[in-house]
Amino acid sequence: MSQEADRLFAQPLGQVPDFVFNEDVARVFPDMIKRSVPGYPTIVENIGVLAGHFARPDSVLYDLGCSLGAVTQALRRHVKAERCQVIAVDNSAAMVARCREYLQAQDAMFQELLPVDVVEADILQLDYQPCSLVAMNFTLQFVATEQRPELLARIRRALLPGGALILSEKLRFEDAAEQALLTDLHLDFKRANGYSELEIAQKRSAIEHVMKPDSLQQHRERLLDAGFSRVVPWFQCLNFASLIALP
Ligand code: GEK
């Protein structure tokens, strides 16, 4: 599958439109997310490993906001529990179409992978089945803030005993100096990955109305309010973190 370089914000755009997960983004997405999210390949692969611990036989594993299905592929590499099924969900038609192609390519290369259903849907509208693993890898931050508590409560109600929610997010920091330092270091990460000052500035204005990060404390409190019993951070690189939330 093509690995096109992300040049979406390389030319001056005048008025920068709000970021949308359209065909242009889907085409360059693997390159974009690797060069923008510190630790992304490590997080994705290890969600598969963590899922291997939490997955229960005869249950559903959800990949919510699956984009091109990187997490789904990791789940299929690592989960050995019997008769599990992955349901990968995204509301971007462009992402879903390409995700199906990537998963067909994985099916062509490996045998006996977990079955997958790729669904084009809004994760807020989904009828959640009993599940042992829910992965939301950098998706909740795109859901309207006021809709996050109810979504988490619904996921919590669907989770089976012994299962887990794995939630990865960009973090905001309550302390202004910490926020400034980690923002600067994240910009250095993007520069080191070849993004120009123009690309960084235009991407930032495209995404600022669309993606709303919370602090670790907000995540923790909201997850506990939603009925989770324990929140365990397992990964952080700069201002990007991943948490395990236990039912
Ligand atoms: C990965 N998890 O590669 N319903 C369904 N999908 C949604 C919704 C919604 N309400 N809101 C946003 N999305 C992936 C990366 S990207 C993160 C996830 C990023 C989808 C959206 O269409 C996009 O594909 C994804 O969530 C977020 O591990 O680009 O920073």
PDB file of C-alpha atoms and ligand atoms in Angstrom:
ATOM      1  CA  MET A   1       0.000   0.000   0.000  1.00  0.00           C
ATOM      2  CA  SER A   2       1.316   3.459  -0.877  1.00  0.00           C
ATOM      3  CA  GLN A   3       3.043   5.450   1.858  1.00  0.00           C
ATOM      4  CA  GLU A   4       2.573   8.951   0.530  1.00  0.00           C
ATOM      5  CA  ALA A   5       4.372  11.781   2.360  1.00  0.00           C
ATOM      6  CA  ASP A   6       2.217  14.319   4.206  1.00  0.00           C
ATOM      7  CA  ARG A   7       2.580  17.650   2.362  1.00  0.00           C
ATOM      8  CA  LEU A   8      -0.997  18.811   3.060  1.00  0.00           C
ATOM      9  CA  PHE A   9       0.030  22.012   4.805  1.00  0.00           C
ATOM     10  CA  ALA A  10       3.292  22.655   2.921  1.00  0.00           C
ATOM     11  CA  GLN A  11       1.922  25.477   0.703  1.00  0.00           C
ATOM     12  CA  PRO A  12       0.458  28.738   2.072  1.00  0.00           C
ATOM     13  CA  LEU A  13      -3.319  28.229   2.303  1.00  0.00           C
ATOM     14  CA  GLY A  14      -4.509  31.780   3.041  1.00  0.00           C
ATOM     15  CA  GLN A  15      -7.593  30.957   5.111  1.00  0.00           C
ATOM     16  CA  VAL A  16      -6.821  27.570   6.732  1.00  0.00           C
ATOM     17  CA  PRO A  17      -9.999  25.413   6.809  1.00  0.00           C
ATOM     18  CA  ASP A  18     -10.871  23.249   9.832  1.00  0.00           C
ATOM     19  CA  PHE A  19      -9.234  19.816   9.741  1.00  0.00           C
ATOM     20  CA  VAL A  20     -11.412  16.976   8.388  1.00  0.00           C
ATOM     21  CA  PHE A  21     -10.629  13.279   7.952  1.00  0.00           C
ATOM     22  CA  ASN A  22     -11.224  13.316   4.187  1.00  0.00           C
ATOM     23  CA  GLU A  23      -9.649  11.484   1.256  1.00  0.00           C
ATOM     24  CA  ASP A  24      -6.576  13.775   1.202  1.00  0.00           C
ATOM     25  CA  VAL A  25      -5.886  13.048   4.877  1.00  0.00           C
ATOM     26  CA  ALA A  26      -6.571   9.307   4.526  1.00  0.00           C
ATOM     27  CA  ARG A  27      -4.044   9.101   1.676  1.00  0.00           C
ATOM     28  CA  VAL A  28      -1.155  10.479   3.771  1.00  0.00           C
ATOM     29  CA  PHE A  29      -2.377   9.364   7.201  1.00  0.00           C
ATOM     30  CA  PRO A  30       0.292   6.749   8.068  1.00  0.00           C
ATOM     31  CA  ASP A  31       3.044   9.304   7.413  1.00  0.00           C
ATOM     32  CA  MET A  32       1.159  12.147   9.132  1.00  0.00           C
ATOM     33  CA  ILE A  33       0.448  10.326  12.386  1.00  0.00           C
ATOM     34  CA  LYS A  34       3.954   8.831  12.704  1.00  0.00           C
ATOM     35  CA  ARG A  35       5.599  12.244  12.211  1.00  0.00           C
ATOM     36  CA  SER A  36       3.116  14.052  14.505  1.00  0.00           C
ATOM     37  CA  VAL A  37       2.467  11.747  17.455  1.00  0.00           C
ATOM     38  CA  PRO A  38       5.532  10.867  19.525  1.00  0.00           C
ATOM     39  CA  GLY A  39       5.507   7.194  20.417  1.00  0.00           C
ATOM     40  CA  TYR A  40       2.729   6.258  17.978  1.00  0.00           C
ATOM     41  CA  PRO A  41       4.308   3.015  16.618  1.00  0.00           C
ATOM     42  CA  THR A  42       5.147   1.857  20.163  1.00  0.00           C
ATOM     43  CA  ILE A  43       1.639   2.620  21.406  1.00  0.00           C
ATOM     44  CA  VAL A  44      -0.053   0.819  18.514  1.00  0.00           C
ATOM     45  CA  GLU A  45       2.020  -2.348  18.781  1.00  0.00           C
ATOM     46  CA  ASN A  46       1.678  -2.477  22.562  1.00  0.00           C
ATOM     47  CA  ILE A  47      -2.094  -2.009  22.467  1.00  0.00           C
ATOM     48  CA  GLY A  48      -1.990  -5.382  20.731  1.00  0.00           C
ATOM     49  CA  VAL A  49       0.152  -6.812  23.542  1.00  0.00           C
ATOM     50  CA  LEU A  50      -2.095  -5.321  26.261  1.00  0.00           C
ATOM     51  CA  ALA A  51      -5.162  -6.622  24.450  1.00  0.00           C
ATOM     52  CA  GLY A  52      -3.640 -10.087  24.580  1.00  0.00           C
ATOM     53  CA  HIS A  53      -3.848  -9.786  28.367  1.00  0.00           C
ATOM     54  CA  PHE A  54      -7.413  -8.484  28.601  1.00  0.00           C
ATOM     55  CA  ALA A  55      -9.208 -10.196  25.709  1.00  0.00           C
ATOM     56  CA  ARG A  56     -11.695 -12.871  26.774  1.00  0.00           C
ATOM     57  CA  PRO A  57     -12.825 -15.795  24.590  1.00  0.00           C
ATOM     58  CA  ASP A  58     -16.113 -15.329  22.695  1.00  0.00           C
ATOM     59  CA  SER A  59     -16.084 -11.563  22.997  1.00  0.00           C
ATOM     60  CA  VAL A  60     -15.873  -8.440  20.877  1.00  0.00           C
ATOM     61  CA  LEU A  61     -12.830  -6.155  20.709  1.00  0.00           C
ATOM     62  CA  TYR A  62     -13.562  -2.585  19.569  1.00  0.00           C
ATOM     63  CA  ASP A  63     -11.203  -0.237  17.749  1.00  0.00           C
ATOM     64  CA  LEU A  64     -13.059   3.088  17.969  1.00  0.00           C
ATOM     65  CA  GLY A  65     -11.913   5.757  15.530  1.00  0.00           C
ATOM     66  CA  CYS A  66      -9.917   3.102  13.721  1.00  0.00           C
ATOM     67  CA  SER A  67      -8.709   5.315  10.823  1.00  0.00           C
ATOM     68  CA  LEU A  68      -6.712   2.915   8.636  1.00  0.00           C
ATOM     69  CA  GLY A  69      -6.901   0.092  11.176  1.00  0.00           C
ATOM     70  CA  ALA A  70      -3.373   0.165  12.621  1.00  0.00           C
ATOM     71  CA  VAL A  71      -4.687  -0.849  16.066  1.00  0.00           C
ATOM     72  CA  THR A  72      -6.984  -3.479  14.555  1.00  0.00           C
ATOM     73  CA  GLN A  73      -3.980  -5.012  12.802  1.00  0.00           C
ATOM     74  CA  ALA A  74      -2.063  -5.066  16.110  1.00  0.00           C
ATOM     75  CA  LEU A  75      -5.041  -6.719  17.851  1.00  0.00           C
ATOM     76  CA  ARG A  76      -5.049  -9.378  15.144  1.00  0.00           C
ATOM     77  CA  ARG A  77      -1.303  -9.956  15.569  1.00  0.00           C
ATOM     78  CA  HIS A  78      -1.406 -10.397  19.334  1.00  0.00           C
ATOM     79  CA  VAL A  79      -4.784 -11.606  20.612  1.00  0.00           C
ATOM     80  CA  LYS A  80      -4.892 -15.381  20.949  1.00  0.00           C
ATOM     81  CA  ALA A  81      -8.184 -15.730  22.885  1.00  0.00           C
ATOM     82  CA  GLU A  82     -10.602 -18.068  21.115  1.00  0.00           C
ATOM     83  CA  ARG A  83     -13.472 -16.853  18.947  1.00  0.00           C
ATOM     84  CA  CYS A  84     -12.916 -13.110  19.397  1.00  0.00           C
ATOM     85  CA  GLN A  85     -14.117 -10.643  16.806  1.00  0.00           C
ATOM     86  CA  VAL A  86     -12.806  -7.140  16.113  1.00  0.00           C
ATOM     87  CA  ILE A  87     -15.235  -4.352  15.322  1.00  0.00           C
ATOM     88  CA  ALA A  88     -13.383  -1.360  13.859  1.00  0.00           C
ATOM     89  CA  VAL A  89     -15.416   1.837  13.660  1.00  0.00           C
ATOM     90  CA  ASP A  90     -14.815   5.197  12.010  1.00  0.00           C
ATOM     91  CA  ASN A  91     -17.185   7.874  10.730  1.00  0.00           C
ATOM     92  CA  SER A  92     -14.893   8.936   7.871  1.00  0.00           C
ATOM     93  CA  ALA A  93     -15.904   7.167   4.650  1.00  0.00           C
ATOM     94  CA  ALA A  94     -12.421   7.759   3.207  1.00  0.00           C
ATOM     95  CA  MET A  95     -10.750   6.118   6.209  1.00  0.00           C
ATOM     96  CA  VAL A  96     -13.161   3.180   6.247  1.00  0.00           C
ATOM     97  CA  ALA A  97     -12.651   2.408   2.542  1.00  0.00           C
ATOM     98  CA  ARG A  98      -8.874   2.382   2.911  1.00  0.00           C
ATOM     99  CA  CYS A  99      -9.016   0.527   6.228  1.00  0.00           C
ATOM    100  CA  ARG A 100     -10.849  -2.322   4.487  1.00  0.00           C
ATOM    101  CA  GLU A 101      -8.115  -2.455   1.822  1.00  0.00           C
ATOM    102  CA  TYR A 102      -5.349  -2.579   4.465  1.00  0.00           C
ATOM    103  CA  LEU A 103      -7.113  -5.386   6.323  1.00  0.00           C
ATOM    104  CA  GLN A 104      -7.623  -7.376   3.118  1.00  0.00           C
ATOM    105  CA  ALA A 105      -3.871  -7.055   2.527  1.00  0.00           C
ATOM    106  CA  GLN A 106      -3.239  -8.356   6.077  1.00  0.00           C
ATOM    107  CA  ASP A 107      -5.625 -11.258   5.416  1.00  0.00           C
ATOM    108  CA  ALA A 108      -3.738 -12.091   2.233  1.00  0.00           C
ATOM    109  CA  MET A 109      -0.438 -12.276   4.139  1.00  0.00           C
ATOM    110  CA  PHE A 110      -1.415 -14.119   7.327  1.00  0.00           C
ATOM    111  CA  GLN A 111      -3.682 -17.038   8.136  1.00  0.00           C
ATOM    112  CA  GLU A 112      -6.175 -17.501  10.961  1.00  0.00           C
ATOM    113  CA  LEU A 113      -6.461 -13.850  11.893  1.00  0.00           C
ATOM    114  CA  LEU A 114      -9.383 -12.702  14.044  1.00  0.00           C
ATOM    115  CA  PRO A 115     -12.420 -11.804  11.934  1.00  0.00           C
ATOM    116  CA  VAL A 116     -13.006  -8.060  11.537  1.00  0.00           C
ATOM    117  CA  ASP A 117     -16.053  -5.998  10.789  1.00  0.00           C
ATOM    118  CA  VAL A 118     -15.183  -2.463   9.625  1.00  0.00           C
ATOM    119  CA  VAL A 119     -18.163  -0.222  10.266  1.00  0.00           C
ATOM    120  CA  GLU A 120     -18.729   3.316   9.028  1.00  0.00           C
ATOM    121  CA  ALA A 121     -20.528   4.859  11.987  1.00  0.00           C
ATOM    122  CA  ASP A 122     -20.414   7.513  14.668  1.00  0.00           C
ATOM    123  CA  ILE A 123     -19.082   5.956  17.878  1.00  0.00           C
ATOM    124  CA  LEU A 124     -21.637   8.077  19.754  1.00  0.00           C
ATOM    125  CA  GLN A 125     -24.492   6.260  17.980  1.00  0.00           C
ATOM    126  CA  LEU A 126     -23.163   2.710  18.310  1.00  0.00           C
ATOM    127  CA  ASP A 127     -25.093  -0.053  20.050  1.00  0.00           C
ATOM    128  CA  TYR A 128     -22.201  -1.539  22.078  1.00  0.00           C
ATOM    129  CA  GLN A 129     -22.072  -5.329  22.429  1.00  0.00           C
ATOM    130  CA  PRO A 130     -20.532  -7.038  25.463  1.00  0.00           C
ATOM    131  CA  CYS A 131     -16.803  -6.580  24.891  1.00  0.00           C
ATOM    132  CA  SER A 132     -13.536  -7.380  26.624  1.00  0.00           C
ATOM    133  CA  LEU A 133     -11.354  -4.715  25.002  1.00  0.00           C
ATOM    134  CA  VAL A 134     -12.065  -1.222  23.748  1.00  0.00           C
ATOM    135  CA  ALA A 135      -9.228   0.747  22.150  1.00  0.00           C
ATOM    136  CA  MET A 136      -9.672   4.468  21.580  1.00  0.00           C
ATOM    137  CA  ASN A 137      -6.331   5.481  20.170  1.00  0.00           C
ATOM    138  CA  PHE A 138      -6.377   9.292  19.839  1.00  0.00           C
ATOM    139  CA  THR A 139     -10.121   9.427  19.089  1.00  0.00           C
ATOM    140  CA  LEU A 140     -11.848  10.774  22.233  1.00  0.00           C
ATOM    141  CA  GLN A 141     -10.100  14.147  21.749  1.00  0.00           C
ATOM    142  CA  PHE A 142     -12.199  14.627  18.569  1.00  0.00           C
ATOM    143  CA  VAL A 143     -15.507  13.959  20.353  1.00  0.00           C
ATOM    144  CA  ALA A 144     -17.349  17.052  21.658  1.00  0.00           C
ATOM    145  CA  THR A 145     -16.330  17.578  25.286  1.00  0.00           C
ATOM    146  CA  GLU A 146     -19.906  17.449  26.585  1.00  0.00           C
ATOM    147  CA  GLN A 147     -20.481  14.061  24.899  1.00  0.00           C
ATOM    148  CA  ARG A 148     -17.405  12.370  26.369  1.00  0.00           C
ATOM    149  CA  PRO A 149     -18.889  11.363  29.788  1.00  0.00           C
ATOM    150  CA  GLU A 150     -21.921   9.550  28.298  1.00  0.00           C
ATOM    151  CA  LEU A 151     -19.769   7.771  25.683  1.00  0.00           C
ATOM    152  CA  LEU A 152     -17.392   6.501  28.386  1.00  0.00           C
ATOM    153  CA  ALA A 153     -20.302   5.407  30.579  1.00  0.00           C
ATOM    154  CA  ARG A 154     -21.754   3.390  27.677  1.00  0.00           C
ATOM    155  CA  ILE A 155     -18.388   1.755  27.018  1.00  0.00           C
ATOM    156  CA  ARG A 156     -18.029   0.969  30.707  1.00  0.00           C
ATOM    157  CA  ARG A 157     -21.455  -0.711  30.767  1.00  0.00           C
ATOM    158  CA  ALA A 158     -20.514  -2.872  27.755  1.00  0.00           C
ATOM    159  CA  LEU A 159     -17.162  -4.013  29.185  1.00  0.00           C
ATOM    160  CA  LEU A 160     -17.016  -7.541  30.573  1.00  0.00           C
ATOM    161  CA  PRO A 161     -15.319  -8.311  33.905  1.00  0.00           C
ATOM    162  CA  GLY A 162     -11.585  -8.697  33.333  1.00  0.00           C
ATOM    163  CA  GLY A 163     -11.687  -6.471  30.238  1.00  0.00           C
ATOM    164  CA  ALA A 164     -10.247  -2.984  29.709  1.00  0.00           C
ATOM    165  CA  LEU A 165     -10.520   0.306  27.881  1.00  0.00           C
ATOM    166  CA  ILE A 166      -7.228   1.526  26.444  1.00  0.00           C
ATOM    167  CA  LEU A 167      -7.420   5.280  25.932  1.00  0.00           C
ATOM    168  CA  SER A 168      -4.652   7.229  24.202  1.00  0.00           C
ATOM    169  CA  GLU A 169      -4.842  11.010  24.035  1.00  0.00           C
ATOM    170  CA  LYS A 170      -2.841  14.168  23.566  1.00  0.00           C
ATOM    171  CA  LEU A 171      -2.617  15.719  27.027  1.00  0.00           C
ATOM    172  CA  ARG A 172      -3.051  19.277  28.219  1.00  0.00           C
ATOM    173  CA  PHE A 173      -1.239  20.301  31.403  1.00  0.00           C
ATOM    174  CA  GLU A 174      -2.791  22.391  34.167  1.00  0.00           C
ATOM    175  CA  ASP A 175       0.576  23.940  35.050  1.00  0.00           C
ATOM    176  CA  ALA A 176       1.336  26.696  32.494  1.00  0.00           C
ATOM    177  CA  ALA A 177       5.117  26.146  32.536  1.00  0.00           C
ATOM    178  CA  GLU A 178       4.717  22.388  32.007  1.00  0.00           C
ATOM    179  CA  GLN A 179       2.226  23.024  29.185  1.00  0.00           C
ATOM    180  CA  ALA A 180       4.655  25.482  27.524  1.00  0.00           C
ATOM    181  CA  LEU A 181       7.659  23.156  27.840  1.00  0.00           C
ATOM    182  CA  LEU A 182       5.895  20.078  26.464  1.00  0.00           C
ATOM    183  CA  THR A 183       4.330  22.104  23.639  1.00  0.00           C
ATOM    184  CA  ASP A 184       7.804  23.376  22.672  1.00  0.00           C
ATOM    185  CA  LEU A 185       9.257  19.879  22.836  1.00  0.00           C
ATOM    186  CA  HIS A 186       6.432  18.557  20.677  1.00  0.00           C
ATOM    187  CA  LEU A 187       7.192  21.271  18.087  1.00  0.00           C
ATOM    188  CA  ASP A 188      10.838  20.154  18.163  1.00  0.00           C
ATOM    189  CA  PHE A 189       9.641  16.576  17.535  1.00  0.00           C
ATOM    190  CA  LYS A 190       7.702  17.761  14.465  1.00  0.00           C
ATOM    191  CA  ARG A 191      10.659  19.801  13.167  1.00  0.00           C
ATOM    192  CA  ALA A 192      12.939  16.800  13.665  1.00  0.00           C
ATOM    193  CA  ASN A 193      10.500  14.822  11.507  1.00  0.00           C
ATOM    194  CA  GLY A 194      10.834  17.305   8.645  1.00  0.00           C
ATOM    195  CA  TYR A 195       7.790  19.569   9.114  1.00  0.00           C
ATOM    196  CA  SER A 196       8.456  23.236   8.259  1.00  0.00           C
ATOM    197  CA  GLU A 197       7.365  26.183  10.421  1.00  0.00           C
ATOM    198  CA  LEU A 198       4.609  26.888   7.868  1.00  0.00           C
ATOM    199  CA  GLU A 199       3.330  23.304   7.973  1.00  0.00           C
ATOM    200  CA  ILE A 200       3.345  23.319  11.770  1.00  0.00           C
ATOM    201  CA  ALA A 201       1.516  26.672  11.997  1.00  0.00           C
ATOM    202  CA  GLN A 202      -1.131  25.824   9.386  1.00  0.00           C
ATOM    203  CA  LYS A 203      -1.797  22.359  10.841  1.00  0.00           C
ATOM    204  CA  ARG A 204      -2.191  23.941  14.267  1.00  0.00           C
ATOM    205  CA  SER A 205      -4.813  26.418  13.071  1.00  0.00           C
ATOM    206  CA  ALA A 206      -6.610  23.657  11.126  1.00  0.00           C
ATOM    207  CA  ILE A 207      -6.893  21.422  14.186  1.00  0.00           C
ATOM    208  CA  GLU A 208      -7.415  23.845  17.064  1.00  0.00           C
ATOM    209  CA  HIS A 209     -11.252  23.988  16.798  1.00  0.00           C
ATOM    210  CA  VAL A 210     -11.548  20.267  16.081  1.00  0.00           C
ATOM    211  CA  MET A 211      -9.337  18.567  18.678  1.00  0.00           C
ATOM    212  CA  LYS A 212      -9.741  19.413  22.361  1.00  0.00           C
ATOM    213  CA  PRO A 213      -7.229  17.709  24.671  1.00  0.00           C
ATOM    214  CA  ASP A 214      -7.910  17.243  28.386  1.00  0.00           C
ATOM    215  CA  SER A 215      -5.504  16.932  31.304  1.00  0.00           C
ATOM    216  CA  LEU A 216      -4.590  13.585  32.862  1.00  0.00           C
ATOM    217  CA  GLN A 217      -6.568  14.605  35.939  1.00  0.00           C
ATOM    218  CA  GLN A 218      -9.699  15.338  33.849  1.00  0.00           C
ATOM    219  CA  HIS A 219      -9.378  11.965  32.150  1.00  0.00           C
ATOM    220  CA  ARG A 220      -8.947  10.172  35.431  1.00  0.00           C
ATOM    221  CA  GLU A 221     -11.917  11.881  37.109  1.00  0.00           C
ATOM    222  CA  ARG A 222     -14.202  11.402  34.111  1.00  0.00           C
ATOM    223  CA  LEU A 223     -13.303   7.719  33.789  1.00  0.00           C
ATOM    224  CA  LEU A 224     -13.969   7.134  37.487  1.00  0.00           C
ATOM    225  CA  ASP A 225     -17.275   9.062  37.205  1.00  0.00           C
ATOM    226  CA  ALA A 226     -18.191   6.835  34.233  1.00  0.00           C
ATOM    227  CA  GLY A 227     -17.903   3.799  36.505  1.00  0.00           C
ATOM    228  CA  PHE A 228     -14.348   2.614  35.844  1.00  0.00           C
ATOM    229  CA  SER A 229     -12.675   1.366  39.014  1.00  0.00           C
ATOM    230  CA  ARG A 230      -9.029   2.133  38.239  1.00  0.00           C
ATOM    231  CA  VAL A 231      -7.030   4.227  35.764  1.00  0.00           C
ATOM    232  CA  VAL A 232      -3.458   3.147  35.060  1.00  0.00           C
ATOM    233  CA  PRO A 233      -1.192   5.204  32.781  1.00  0.00           C
ATOM    234  CA  TRP A 234       1.060   2.803  30.873  1.00  0.00           C
ATOM    235  CA  PHE A 235       2.771   5.109  28.353  1.00  0.00           C
ATOM    236  CA  GLN A 236       3.725   8.750  27.959  1.00  0.00           C
ATOM    237  CA  CYS A 237       5.967  10.425  25.414  1.00  0.00           C
ATOM    238  CA  LEU A 238       6.002  14.233  25.685  1.00  0.00           C
ATOM    239  CA  ASN A 239       2.349  15.374  25.672  1.00  0.00           C
ATOM    240  CA  PHE A 240       0.898  12.096  24.378  1.00  0.00           C
ATOM    241  CA  ALA A 241      -0.206   9.388  26.781  1.00  0.00           C
ATOM    242  CA  SER A 242      -2.092   6.133  26.958  1.00  0.00           C
ATOM    243  CA  LEU A 243      -4.155   4.855  29.882  1.00  0.00           C
ATOM    244  CA  ILE A 244      -5.665   1.545  30.875  1.00  0.00           C
ATOM    245  CA  ALA A 245      -9.103   1.961  32.450  1.00  0.00           C
ATOM    246  CA  LEU A 246     -10.453  -1.099  34.269  1.00  0.00           C
ATOM    247  CA  PRO A 247     -14.170  -1.804  34.759  1.00  0.00           C
TER     248      PRO A 247
HETATM  249  C1  GEK B   1      -4.839   4.868  14.853  1.00  0.00           C
HETATM  250  N1  GEK B   1      -6.955   5.107  16.056  1.00  0.00           N
HETATM  251  O1  GEK B   1      -4.219   4.896  13.788  1.00  0.00           O
HETATM  252  N2  GEK B   1     -17.108   8.375  15.397  1.00  0.00           N
HETATM  253  C2  GEK B   1     -16.274   7.591  14.685  1.00  0.00           C
HETATM  254  N3  GEK B   1     -15.012   7.963  14.342  1.00  0.00           N
HETATM  255  C3  GEK B   1     -14.604   9.184  14.735  1.00  0.00           C
HETATM  256  C4  GEK B   1     -15.424  10.061  15.463  1.00  0.00           C
HETATM  257  C5  GEK B   1     -16.733   9.610  15.792  1.00  0.00           C
HETATM  258  N4  GEK B   1     -17.587  10.386  16.504  1.00  0.00           N
HETATM  259  N5  GEK B   1     -14.730  11.208  15.705  1.00  0.00           N
HETATM  260  C6  GEK B   1     -13.517  11.044  15.130  1.00  0.00           C
HETATM  261  N6  GEK B   1     -13.428   9.832  14.537  1.00  0.00           N
HETATM  262  C7  GEK B   1      -6.183   5.559  14.895  1.00  0.00           C
HETATM  263  C8  GEK B   1      -5.999   7.056  14.863  1.00  0.00           C
HETATM  264  S1  GEK B   1      -7.320   9.445  14.378  1.00  0.00           S
HETATM  265  C9  GEK B   1      -6.337  10.386  15.420  1.00  0.00           C
HETATM  266  C10 GEK B   1      -7.246   7.836  15.151  1.00  0.00           C
HETATM  267  C11 GEK B   1      -5.624  11.530  14.781  1.00  0.00           C
HETATM  268  C12 GEK B   1     -12.297   9.261  13.821  1.00  0.00           C
HETATM  269  C13 GEK B   1     -11.731  10.118  12.715  1.00  0.00           C
HETATM  270  O2  GEK B   1     -12.457   9.964  11.498  1.00  0.00           O
HETATM  271  C14 GEK B   1     -10.306   9.615  12.625  1.00  0.00           C
HETATM  272  O3  GEK B   1     -10.150   8.605  11.662  1.00  0.00           O
HETATM  273  C15 GEK B   1     -10.011   9.084  14.031  1.00  0.00           C
HETATM  274  O4  GEK B   1     -11.242   9.131  14.746  1.00  0.00           O
HETATM  275  C16 GEK B   1      -8.965   9.876  14.811  1.00  0.00           C
HETATM  276  O5  GEK B   1      -4.422   4.341  15.893  1.00  0.00           O
HETATM  277  O6  GEK B   1      -5.734  11.749  13.558  1.00  0.00           O
HETATM  278  O7  GEK B   1      -4.919  12.282  15.596  1.00  0.00           O
END
